[in-house]
Coordinates of C-alpha atoms in Angstrom, one line a residue:
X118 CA 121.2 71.4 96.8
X119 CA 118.7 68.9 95.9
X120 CA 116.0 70.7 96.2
X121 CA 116.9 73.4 93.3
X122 CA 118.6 71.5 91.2
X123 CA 115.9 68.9 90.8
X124 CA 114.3 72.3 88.6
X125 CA 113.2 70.4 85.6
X126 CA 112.3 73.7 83.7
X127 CA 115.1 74.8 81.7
X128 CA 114.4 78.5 82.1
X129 CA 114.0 78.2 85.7
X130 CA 117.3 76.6 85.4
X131 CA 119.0 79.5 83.6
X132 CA 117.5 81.6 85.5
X133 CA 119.2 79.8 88.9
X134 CA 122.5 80.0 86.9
X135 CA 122.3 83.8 86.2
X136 CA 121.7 84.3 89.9
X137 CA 124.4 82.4 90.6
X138 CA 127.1 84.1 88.1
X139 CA 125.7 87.4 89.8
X140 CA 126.7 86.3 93.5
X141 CA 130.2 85.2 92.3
X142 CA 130.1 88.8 90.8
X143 CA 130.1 90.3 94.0
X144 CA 132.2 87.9 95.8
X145 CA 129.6 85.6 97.1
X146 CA 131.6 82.5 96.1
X147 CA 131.3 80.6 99.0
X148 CA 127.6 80.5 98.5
X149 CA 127.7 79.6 94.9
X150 CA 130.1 76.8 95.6
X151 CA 127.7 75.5 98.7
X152 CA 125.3 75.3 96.1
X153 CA 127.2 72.9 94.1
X154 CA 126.2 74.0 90.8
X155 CA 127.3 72.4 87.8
X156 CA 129.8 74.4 85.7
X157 CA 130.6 76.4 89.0
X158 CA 134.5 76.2 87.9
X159 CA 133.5 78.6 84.8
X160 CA 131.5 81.1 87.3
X161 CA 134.3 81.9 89.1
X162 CA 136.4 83.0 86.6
X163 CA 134.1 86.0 86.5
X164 CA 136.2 88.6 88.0
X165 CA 134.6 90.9 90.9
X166 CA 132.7 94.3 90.5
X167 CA 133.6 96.3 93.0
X168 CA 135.9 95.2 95.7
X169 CA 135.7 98.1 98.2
X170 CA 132.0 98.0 98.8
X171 CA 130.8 96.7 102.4
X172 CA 129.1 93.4 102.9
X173 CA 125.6 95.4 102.9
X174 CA 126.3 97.7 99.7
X175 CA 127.2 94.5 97.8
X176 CA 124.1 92.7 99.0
X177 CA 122.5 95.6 98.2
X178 CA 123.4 95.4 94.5
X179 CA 123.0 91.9 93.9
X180 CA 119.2 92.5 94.6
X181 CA 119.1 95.6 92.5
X182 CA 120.7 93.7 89.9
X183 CA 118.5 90.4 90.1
X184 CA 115.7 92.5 89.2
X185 CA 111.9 93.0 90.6
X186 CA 111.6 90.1 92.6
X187 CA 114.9 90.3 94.6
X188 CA 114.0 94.2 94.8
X189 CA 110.7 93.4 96.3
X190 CA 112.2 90.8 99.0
X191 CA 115.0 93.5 99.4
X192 CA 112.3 96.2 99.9
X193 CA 109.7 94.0 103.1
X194 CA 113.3 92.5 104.4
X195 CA 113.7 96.6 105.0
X196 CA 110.4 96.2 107.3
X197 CA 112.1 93.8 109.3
X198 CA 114.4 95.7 111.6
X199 CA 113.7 93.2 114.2
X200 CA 115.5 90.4 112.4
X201 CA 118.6 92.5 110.3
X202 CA 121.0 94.5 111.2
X203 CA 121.1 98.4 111.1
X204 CA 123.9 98.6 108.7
X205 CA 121.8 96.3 106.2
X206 CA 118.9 97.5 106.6
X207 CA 120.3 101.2 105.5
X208 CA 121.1 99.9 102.2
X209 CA 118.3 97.9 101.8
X210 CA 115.8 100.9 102.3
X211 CA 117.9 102.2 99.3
X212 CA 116.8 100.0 96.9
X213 CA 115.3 101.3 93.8
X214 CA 112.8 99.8 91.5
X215 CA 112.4 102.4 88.9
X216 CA 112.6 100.9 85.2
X217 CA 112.4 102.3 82.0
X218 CA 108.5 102.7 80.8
X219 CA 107.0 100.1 78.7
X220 CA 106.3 101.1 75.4
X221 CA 102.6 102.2 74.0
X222 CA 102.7 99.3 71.6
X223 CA 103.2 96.7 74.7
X224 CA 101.0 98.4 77.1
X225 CA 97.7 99.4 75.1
X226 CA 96.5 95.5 74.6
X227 CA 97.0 95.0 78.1
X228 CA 94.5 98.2 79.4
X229 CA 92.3 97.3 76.8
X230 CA 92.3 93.1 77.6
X231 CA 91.3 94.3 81.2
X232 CA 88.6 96.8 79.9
X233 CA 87.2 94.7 77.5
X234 CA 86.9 97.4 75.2
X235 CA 89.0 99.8 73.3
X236 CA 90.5 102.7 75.4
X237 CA 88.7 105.6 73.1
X238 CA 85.4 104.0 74.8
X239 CA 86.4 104.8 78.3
X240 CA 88.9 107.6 78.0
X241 CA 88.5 110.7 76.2
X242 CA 92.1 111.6 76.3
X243 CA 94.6 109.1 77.7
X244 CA 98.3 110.0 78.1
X245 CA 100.7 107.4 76.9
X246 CA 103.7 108.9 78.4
X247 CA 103.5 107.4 82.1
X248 CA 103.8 109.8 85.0
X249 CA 105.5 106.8 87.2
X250 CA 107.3 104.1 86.2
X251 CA 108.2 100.9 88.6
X252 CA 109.6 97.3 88.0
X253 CA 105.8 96.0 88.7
X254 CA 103.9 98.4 86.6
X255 CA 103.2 102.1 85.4
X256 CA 100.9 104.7 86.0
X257 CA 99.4 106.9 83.3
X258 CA 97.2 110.2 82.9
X259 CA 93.9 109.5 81.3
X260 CA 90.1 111.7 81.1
X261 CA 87.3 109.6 81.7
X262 CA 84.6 110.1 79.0
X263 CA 81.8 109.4 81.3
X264 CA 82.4 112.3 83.2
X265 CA 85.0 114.2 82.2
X266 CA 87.4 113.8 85.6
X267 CA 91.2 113.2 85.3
X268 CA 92.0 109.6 86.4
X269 CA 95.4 108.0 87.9
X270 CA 95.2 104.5 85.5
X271 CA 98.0 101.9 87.3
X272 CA 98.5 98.8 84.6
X273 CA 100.4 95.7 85.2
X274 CA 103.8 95.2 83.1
X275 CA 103.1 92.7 80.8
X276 CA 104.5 89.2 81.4
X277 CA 105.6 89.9 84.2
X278 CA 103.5 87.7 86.7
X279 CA 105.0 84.1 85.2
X280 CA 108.5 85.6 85.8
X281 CA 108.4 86.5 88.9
X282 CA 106.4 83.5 89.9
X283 CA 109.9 81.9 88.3
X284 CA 112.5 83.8 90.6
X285 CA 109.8 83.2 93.8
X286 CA 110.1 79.7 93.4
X287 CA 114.4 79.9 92.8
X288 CA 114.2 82.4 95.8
X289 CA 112.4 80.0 98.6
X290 CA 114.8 77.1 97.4
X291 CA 117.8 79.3 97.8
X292 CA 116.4 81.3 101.6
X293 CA 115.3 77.1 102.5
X294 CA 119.2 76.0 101.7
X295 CA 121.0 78.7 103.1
X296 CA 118.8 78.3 106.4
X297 CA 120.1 74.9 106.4
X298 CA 123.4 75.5 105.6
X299 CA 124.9 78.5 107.2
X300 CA 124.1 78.3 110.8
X301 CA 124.8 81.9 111.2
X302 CA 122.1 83.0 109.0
X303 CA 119.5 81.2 110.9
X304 CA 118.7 84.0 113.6
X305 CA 117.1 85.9 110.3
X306 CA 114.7 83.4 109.9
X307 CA 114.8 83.5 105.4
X308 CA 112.7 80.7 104.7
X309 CA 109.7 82.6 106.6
X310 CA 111.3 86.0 105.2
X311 CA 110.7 84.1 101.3
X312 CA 106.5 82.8 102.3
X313 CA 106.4 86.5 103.6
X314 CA 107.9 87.8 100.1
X315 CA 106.0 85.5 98.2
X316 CA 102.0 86.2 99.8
X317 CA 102.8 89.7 99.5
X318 CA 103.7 90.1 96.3
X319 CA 101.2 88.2 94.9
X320 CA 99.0 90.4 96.9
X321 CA 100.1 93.2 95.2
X322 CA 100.3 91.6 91.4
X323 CA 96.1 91.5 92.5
X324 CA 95.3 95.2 91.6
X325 CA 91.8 94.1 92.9
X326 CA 93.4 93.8 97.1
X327 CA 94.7 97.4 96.6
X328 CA 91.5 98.6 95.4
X329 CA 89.8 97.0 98.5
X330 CA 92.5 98.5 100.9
X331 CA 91.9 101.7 99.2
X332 CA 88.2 101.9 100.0
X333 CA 88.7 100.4 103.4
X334 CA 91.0 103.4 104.2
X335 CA 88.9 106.2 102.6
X336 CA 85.8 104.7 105.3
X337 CA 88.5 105.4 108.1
X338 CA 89.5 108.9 106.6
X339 CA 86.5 110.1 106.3
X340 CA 86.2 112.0 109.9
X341 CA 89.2 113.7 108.7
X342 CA 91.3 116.1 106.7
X343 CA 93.3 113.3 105.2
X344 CA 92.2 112.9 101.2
X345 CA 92.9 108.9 99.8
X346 CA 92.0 108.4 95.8
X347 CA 88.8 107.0 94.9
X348 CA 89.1 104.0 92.8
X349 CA 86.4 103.2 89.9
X350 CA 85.7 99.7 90.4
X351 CA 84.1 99.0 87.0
X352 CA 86.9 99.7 85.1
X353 CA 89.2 98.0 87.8
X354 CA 90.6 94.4 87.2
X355 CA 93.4 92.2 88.5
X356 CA 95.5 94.3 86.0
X357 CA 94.6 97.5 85.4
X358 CA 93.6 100.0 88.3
X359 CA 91.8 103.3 87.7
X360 CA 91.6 105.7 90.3
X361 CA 91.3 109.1 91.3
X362 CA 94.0 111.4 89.8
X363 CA 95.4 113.6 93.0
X364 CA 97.2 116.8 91.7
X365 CA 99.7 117.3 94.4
X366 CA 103.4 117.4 95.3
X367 CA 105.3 114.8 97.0
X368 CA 106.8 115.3 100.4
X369 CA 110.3 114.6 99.2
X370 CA 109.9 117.3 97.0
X371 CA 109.0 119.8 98.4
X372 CA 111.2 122.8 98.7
X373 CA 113.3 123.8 101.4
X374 CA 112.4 127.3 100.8
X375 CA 108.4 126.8 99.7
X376 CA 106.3 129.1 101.8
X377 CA 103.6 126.8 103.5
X378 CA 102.8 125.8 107.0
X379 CA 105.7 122.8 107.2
X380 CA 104.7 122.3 111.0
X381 CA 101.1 121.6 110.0
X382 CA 102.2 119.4 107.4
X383 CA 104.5 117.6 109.3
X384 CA 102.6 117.5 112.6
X385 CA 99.4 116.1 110.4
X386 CA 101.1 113.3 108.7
X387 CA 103.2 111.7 111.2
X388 CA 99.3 111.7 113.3
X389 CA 97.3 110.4 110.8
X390 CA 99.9 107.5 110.9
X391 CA 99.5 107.6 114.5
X392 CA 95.9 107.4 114.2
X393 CA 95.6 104.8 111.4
X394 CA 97.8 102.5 114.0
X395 CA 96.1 102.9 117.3
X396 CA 92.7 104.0 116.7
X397 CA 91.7 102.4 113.2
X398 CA 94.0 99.3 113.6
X399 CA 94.6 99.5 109.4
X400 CA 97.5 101.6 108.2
X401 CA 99.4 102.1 105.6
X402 CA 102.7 99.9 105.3
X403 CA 104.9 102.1 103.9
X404 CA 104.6 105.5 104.4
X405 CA 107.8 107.0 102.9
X406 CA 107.9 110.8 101.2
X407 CA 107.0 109.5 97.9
X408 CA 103.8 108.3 98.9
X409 CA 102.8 111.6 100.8
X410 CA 101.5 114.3 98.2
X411 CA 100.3 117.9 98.8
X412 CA 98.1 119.8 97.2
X413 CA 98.5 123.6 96.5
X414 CA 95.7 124.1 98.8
X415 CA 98.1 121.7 101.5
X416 CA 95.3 118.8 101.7
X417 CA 97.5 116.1 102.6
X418 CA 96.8 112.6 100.3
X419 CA 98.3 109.5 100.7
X420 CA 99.2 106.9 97.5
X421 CA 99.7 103.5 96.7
X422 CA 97.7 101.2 99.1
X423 CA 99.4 98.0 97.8
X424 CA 100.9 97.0 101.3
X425 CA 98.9 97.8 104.4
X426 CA 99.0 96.4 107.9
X427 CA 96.5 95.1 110.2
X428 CA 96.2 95.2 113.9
X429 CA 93.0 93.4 116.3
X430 CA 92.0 95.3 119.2
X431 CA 94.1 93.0 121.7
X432 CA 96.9 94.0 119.4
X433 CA 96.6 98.0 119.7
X434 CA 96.1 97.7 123.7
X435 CA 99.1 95.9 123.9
X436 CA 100.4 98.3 121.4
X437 CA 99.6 101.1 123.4
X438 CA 100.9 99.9 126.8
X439 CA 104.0 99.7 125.0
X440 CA 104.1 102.6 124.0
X441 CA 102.7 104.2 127.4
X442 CA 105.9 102.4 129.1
X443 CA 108.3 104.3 126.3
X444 CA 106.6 108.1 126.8
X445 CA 106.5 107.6 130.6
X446 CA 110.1 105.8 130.6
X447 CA 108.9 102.9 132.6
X448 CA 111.8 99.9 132.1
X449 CA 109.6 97.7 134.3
X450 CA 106.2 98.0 132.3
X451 CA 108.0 97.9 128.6
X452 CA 110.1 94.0 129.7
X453 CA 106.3 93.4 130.6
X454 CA 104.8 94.4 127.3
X455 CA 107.3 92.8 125.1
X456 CA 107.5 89.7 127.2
X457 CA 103.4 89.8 126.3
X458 CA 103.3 90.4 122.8
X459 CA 106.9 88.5 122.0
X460 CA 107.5 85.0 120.7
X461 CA 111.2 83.2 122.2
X462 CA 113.2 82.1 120.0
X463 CA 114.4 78.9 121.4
X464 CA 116.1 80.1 124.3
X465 CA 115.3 81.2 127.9
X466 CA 114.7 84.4 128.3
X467 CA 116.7 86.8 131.1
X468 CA 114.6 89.3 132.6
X469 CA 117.1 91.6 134.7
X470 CA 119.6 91.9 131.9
X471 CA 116.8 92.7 129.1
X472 CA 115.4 95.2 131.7
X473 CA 118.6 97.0 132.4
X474 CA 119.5 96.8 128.3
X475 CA 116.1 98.8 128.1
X476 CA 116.8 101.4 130.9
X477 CA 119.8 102.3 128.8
X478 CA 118.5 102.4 125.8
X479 CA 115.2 105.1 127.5
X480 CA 118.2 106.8 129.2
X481 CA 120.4 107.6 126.4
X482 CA 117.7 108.7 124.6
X483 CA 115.8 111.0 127.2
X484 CA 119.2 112.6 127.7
X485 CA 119.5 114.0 124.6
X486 CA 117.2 117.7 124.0
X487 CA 113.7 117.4 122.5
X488 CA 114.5 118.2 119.2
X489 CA 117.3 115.3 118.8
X490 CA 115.1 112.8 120.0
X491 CA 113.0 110.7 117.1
X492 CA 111.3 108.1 118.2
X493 CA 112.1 106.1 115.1
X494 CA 115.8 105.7 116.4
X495 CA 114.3 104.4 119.8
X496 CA 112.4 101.7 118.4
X497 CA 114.4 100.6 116.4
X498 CA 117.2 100.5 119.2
X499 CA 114.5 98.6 121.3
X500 CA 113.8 95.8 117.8
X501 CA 117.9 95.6 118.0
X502 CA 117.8 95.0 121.9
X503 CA 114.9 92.0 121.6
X504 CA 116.7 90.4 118.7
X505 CA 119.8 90.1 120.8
X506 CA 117.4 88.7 123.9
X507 CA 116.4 86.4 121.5
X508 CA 112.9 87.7 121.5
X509 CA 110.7 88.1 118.2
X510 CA 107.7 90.5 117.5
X511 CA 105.2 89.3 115.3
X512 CA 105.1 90.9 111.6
X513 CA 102.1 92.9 112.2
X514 CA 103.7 94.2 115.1
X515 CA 107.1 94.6 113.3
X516 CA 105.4 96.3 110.2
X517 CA 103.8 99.1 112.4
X518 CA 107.0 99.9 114.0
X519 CA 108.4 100.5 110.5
X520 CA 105.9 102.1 109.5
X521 CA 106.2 104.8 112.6
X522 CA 109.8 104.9 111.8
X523 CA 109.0 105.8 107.8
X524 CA 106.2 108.6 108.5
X525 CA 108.2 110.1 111.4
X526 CA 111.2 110.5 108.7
X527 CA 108.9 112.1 106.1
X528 CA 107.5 113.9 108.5
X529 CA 111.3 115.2 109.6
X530 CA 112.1 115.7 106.4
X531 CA 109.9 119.2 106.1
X532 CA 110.3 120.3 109.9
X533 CA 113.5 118.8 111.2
X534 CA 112.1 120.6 114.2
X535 CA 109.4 118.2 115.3
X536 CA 109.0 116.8 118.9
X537 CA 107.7 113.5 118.0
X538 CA 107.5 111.9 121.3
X539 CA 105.6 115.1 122.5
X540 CA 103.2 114.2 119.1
X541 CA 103.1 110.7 120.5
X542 CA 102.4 111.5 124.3
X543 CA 99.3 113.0 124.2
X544 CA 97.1 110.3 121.7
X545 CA 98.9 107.2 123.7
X546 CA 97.5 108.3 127.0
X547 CA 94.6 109.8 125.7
X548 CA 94.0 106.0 124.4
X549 CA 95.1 104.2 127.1
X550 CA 92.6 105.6 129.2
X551 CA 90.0 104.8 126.2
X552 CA 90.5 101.3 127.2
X553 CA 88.7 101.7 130.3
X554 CA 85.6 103.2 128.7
X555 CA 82.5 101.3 129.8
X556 CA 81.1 100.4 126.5
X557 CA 84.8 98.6 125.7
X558 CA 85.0 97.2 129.4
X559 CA 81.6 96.0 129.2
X560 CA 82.6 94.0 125.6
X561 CA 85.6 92.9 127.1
X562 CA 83.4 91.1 130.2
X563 CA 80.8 90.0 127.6
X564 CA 83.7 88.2 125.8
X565 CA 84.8 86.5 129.2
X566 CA 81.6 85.2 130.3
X567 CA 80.7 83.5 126.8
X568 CA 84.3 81.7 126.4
X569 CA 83.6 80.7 130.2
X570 CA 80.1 79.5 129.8
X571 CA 81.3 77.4 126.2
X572 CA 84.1 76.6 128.6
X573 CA 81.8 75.5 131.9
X574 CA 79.6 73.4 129.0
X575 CA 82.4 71.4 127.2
X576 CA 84.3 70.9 130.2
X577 CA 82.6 67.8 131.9
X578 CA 82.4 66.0 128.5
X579 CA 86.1 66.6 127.7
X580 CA 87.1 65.0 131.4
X581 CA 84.9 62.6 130.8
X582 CA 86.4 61.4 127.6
X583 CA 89.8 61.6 129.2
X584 CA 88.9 59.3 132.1
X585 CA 87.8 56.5 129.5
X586 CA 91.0 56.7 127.8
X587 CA 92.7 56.3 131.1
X588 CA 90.1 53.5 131.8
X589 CA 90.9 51.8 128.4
X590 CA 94.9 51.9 128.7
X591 CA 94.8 54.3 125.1
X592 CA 95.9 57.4 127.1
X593 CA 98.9 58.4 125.8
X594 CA 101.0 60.7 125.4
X595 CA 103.6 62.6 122.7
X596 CA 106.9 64.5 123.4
X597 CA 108.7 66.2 120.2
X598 CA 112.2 66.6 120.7
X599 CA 114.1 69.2 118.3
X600 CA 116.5 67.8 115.6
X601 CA 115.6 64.0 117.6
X602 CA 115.1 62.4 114.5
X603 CA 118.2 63.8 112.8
X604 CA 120.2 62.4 116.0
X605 CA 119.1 59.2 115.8
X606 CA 119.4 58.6 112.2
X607 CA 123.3 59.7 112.5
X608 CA 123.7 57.3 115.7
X609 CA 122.3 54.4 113.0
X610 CA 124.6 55.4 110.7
X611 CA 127.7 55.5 113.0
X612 CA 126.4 52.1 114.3
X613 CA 125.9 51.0 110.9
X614 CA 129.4 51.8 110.0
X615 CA 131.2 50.1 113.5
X616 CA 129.3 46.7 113.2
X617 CA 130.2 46.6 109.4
X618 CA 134.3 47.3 110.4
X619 CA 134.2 45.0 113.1
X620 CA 132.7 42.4 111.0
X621 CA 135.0 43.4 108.0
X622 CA 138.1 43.3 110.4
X623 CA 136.5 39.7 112.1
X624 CA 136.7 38.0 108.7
X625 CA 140.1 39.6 107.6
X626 CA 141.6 38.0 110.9
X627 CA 139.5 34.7 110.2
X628 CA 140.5 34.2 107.0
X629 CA 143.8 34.9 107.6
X630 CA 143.9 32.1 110.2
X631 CA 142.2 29.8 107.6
X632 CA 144.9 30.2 105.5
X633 CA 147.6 29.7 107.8
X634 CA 146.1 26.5 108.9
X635 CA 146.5 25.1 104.7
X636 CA 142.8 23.4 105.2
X637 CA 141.4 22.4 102.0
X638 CA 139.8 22.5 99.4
X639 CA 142.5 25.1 97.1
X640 CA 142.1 28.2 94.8
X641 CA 144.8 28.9 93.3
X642 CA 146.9 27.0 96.0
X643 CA 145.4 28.6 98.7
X644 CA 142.5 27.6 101.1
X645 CA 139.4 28.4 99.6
X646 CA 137.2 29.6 101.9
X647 CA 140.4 32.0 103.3
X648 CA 140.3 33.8 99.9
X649 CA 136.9 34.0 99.7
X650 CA 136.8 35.6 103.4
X651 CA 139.6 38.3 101.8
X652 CA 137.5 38.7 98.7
X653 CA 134.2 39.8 101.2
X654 CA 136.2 42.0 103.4
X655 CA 137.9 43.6 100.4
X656 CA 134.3 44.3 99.3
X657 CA 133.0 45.3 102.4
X658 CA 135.8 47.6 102.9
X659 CA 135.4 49.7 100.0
X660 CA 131.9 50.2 100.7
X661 CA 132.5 51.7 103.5
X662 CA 135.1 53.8 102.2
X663 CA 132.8 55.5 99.1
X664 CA 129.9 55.6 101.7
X665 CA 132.1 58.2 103.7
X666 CA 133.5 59.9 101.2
X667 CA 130.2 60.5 99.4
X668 CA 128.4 62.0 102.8
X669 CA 131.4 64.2 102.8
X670 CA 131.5 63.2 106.8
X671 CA 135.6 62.7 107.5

């Protein structure tokens, strides 16, 4: 465990130990002892928590436990269906990251560091008690003086950057050993899980990137019904985010019994998802009930823009020939999409048994009445049935599909009753055929001719230069063989270790024949250069002993 325990800085040491003292908590010894922490012995005295929770449930609340950064990686490993299993991710989407407030006394110098001024000059009335309250910061109430409009004012915890900075460093040591350590863990790929953790959160510590998602979203929404909060960027900082204050309810809670159009609602969230994915290519990552809100008047807002995903316009064709192959049931076209847009992972892929996995997978799903079918389910069926084919979507990719998943479960969760595939069938094939639109195909040839023409120019340099390497003799070429280098450096070391028993056994059997002989000159009445020769093997022999036992290869 070199690579953490080199940690010069004592906190980030203590830190590493109270991580550790919470995995032996909740049975995670084998871990901590992989590790090799010092004082280990001591941690595993501490007896367990909770014995009859699942593998999952305690994973669960070890991350709820470790605190914001943990919950955070917790929270986007819950975006990765493709990689974790259904059972894990369940709990994961659990997590919780509500914290007690910050007090007034703490919070105040922070709004007013990032205003510049004291908060009388910019709000006329400012509400201390916070109307949200999360592990990264807290929203408050507040009337703007300049003109009089209730605000939404979203203000970083204080300290709170340096620590988790702290625990992103322990985390990508920890995700890079047990990568490299438990072969069984590899398939979920958490050293790239930890980068992924670590530029999105520090994303999101940027109040500035959420005020530019905002206002990109609010230029798509604009040709519709959908309201997003406008943020004031002059009293906006890296800190400190004032926005728009939206006076609505969210979807989780609204009441079963609340007399409003639920259809509407429903119908008009899960499609401005729908539309946000396919037709703007931006969308928000995360659109769970919380984030939904409705106003009395049922205008339909969406909140916190901190995570969003992106998709080019290659992506969304792609995207929508996927989808095309799901609505229409087409097993043939969907191995063709996936085998497009999917990286390998290492291994060659099978097409006839992926394709027949898929054909189940459409059948048992078409089977079941319109309103038991949820597309959600399906896709994330179809994630479990690539990871298995060892196949790989990229994150954007990934991210969307979650995102469906999460605004077709808010959208359930007001009309049970909604046929989202029917919801789905008619925008897919309505922008499939928008591909072939002669303003796109027209682009789309434009594109081709350029690349060929840049092509046609560099081409007869480029063979050119080829042809005088090959003249020359400096034509060469590179091969990269996986885990090569390891190889060879263990066949050195086995070689190593042969030669220096051979030679050690050679000058045992040597000596010994020296001294048999009685050829002079004597130590201690025996042939000198025999004890000698049992002196050097002696030595050479308990090298190679420690050297074994300290690589732990026997």
């Amino acid at each position: 465990m070199g690579e953490i325990m080199h940690l010069n800085d004592l906190k980030k040491l203590r830190r590493f130990k109270d991580i550790a003292g919470t995995l032996v908590k909740y049975g995670f010894d084998e871990v901590v002892d992989r590790l090799e922490i010092p004082g280990a012995d001591f941690l595993h005295k501490i007896g367990p928590a909770d014995t009859s929770l699942t593998l999952s449930e305690r994973i669960r609340v070890v991350i709820e436990e470790l605190g914001p950064t943990f919950v955070k990686f917790g929270q986007i490993m819950s975006l990765r269906p493709d990689l974790l299993p259904e059972e894990l991710l369940s709990q994961l989407e659990k997590l919780q990251d509500n914290v007690p407030a910050v007090d007034s006394e703490d919070i105040v110098p922070v709004i007013e560091k990032s205003l510049g001024r004291p908060i009388v000059d910019v709000f006329s009335e400012f509400h201390f008690e916070p109307v949200a309250a999360a592990s990264l910061s807290q929203v408050h109430k507040a009337i703007l003086r300049e003109n009089g409009k209730m605000v939404a004012v979203k203000v970083q915890r204080p300290g709170i950057v340096q620590g988790i900075i702290t625990d992103l460093d322990i985390l990508e040591s920890i995700c890079k050993f047990l990568d490299q350590q438990f072969a069984e863990l590899q398939c979920y790929d958490l050293p790239e899980l930890a980068v992924t953790v670590r530029r999105t959160l520090m994303q999101e510590l940027n109040f500035k990137n959420e005020l530019n998602n905002m206002n990109i979203a609010r230029s798509y929404a604009k040709q519709t019904d959908v309201h997003i909060p406008a943020p004031y960027a002059k009293y906006s900082s890296k800190k400190l985010l004032v926005m728009e204050f939206f006076d609505g309810v969210k979807f989780r809670d609204i009441l079963p019994a609340a007399e409003c159009d639920k259809e509407q609602l429903a119908r008009q969230g899960l499609q401005t998802v729908v539309q946000q994915i396919l037709e703007d290519g931006f969308f928000h990552a995360d659109p769970h009930p919380g984030n939904l809100l409705v106003s009395s008047d049922l205008k339909l807002s969406i909140i916190d823009w901190g995570m969003v995903g992106r998709l080019t316009e290659q992506d969304r064709f792609m995207l929508i020939e996927m989808l095309t192959a799901v609505v229409d049931k087409n097993s043939q076209a969907l191995v063709d999409s996936f085998l497009q847009i999917c990286r390998t992972r290492g291994k060659q892929i099978e097409r006839k048994p992926l394709e027949r996995g898929l054909l189940t997978l459409l059948d048992s799903y078409y089977a079941l009445p319109i309103k038991d079918m949820d597309i959600g389910g399906l896709l994330t069926g179809l994630l479990s049935l690539l990871r298995d084919h060892n196949l790989r979507l990229p994150t954007d990719m990934v991210i969307m599909i979650k995102s469906l998943v999460t605004a077709e479960g808010s959208a359930r969760l007001i009309f049970p009753e909604l046929s989202v595939i029917e919801e789905l069938k008619g925008s897919v094939h309505r922008l499939a055929l928008e591909r072939y639109k002669p303003g796109v195909v027209w682009r789309s040839l434009r594109n081709s001719f350029v690349a060929f023409l840049t092509v046609q120019r560099e081409l007869p340099r480029r063979l050119l230069h080829i042809i005088e390497k090959i003249e020359e003799g400096e034509l060469s070429f590179k091969f990269h063989l996986e885990k090569l280098e390891q190889l060879v450096n263990t066949m050195e070391s086995a070689s190593n270790r042969l030669t220096t028993g051979i030679i050690t056994g050679a000058i045992i059997m040597g000596s010994s024949m020296i001294v048999t002989t009685g050829v002079g000159p004597f130590i201690f009445g025996l042939p000198a250069l025999g004890v000698i020769g049992y002196l050097m093997s002696v030595v050479l022999g308990l090298w190679l002993v420690i050297t074994i036992l300290r690589t732990k290869k026997y």
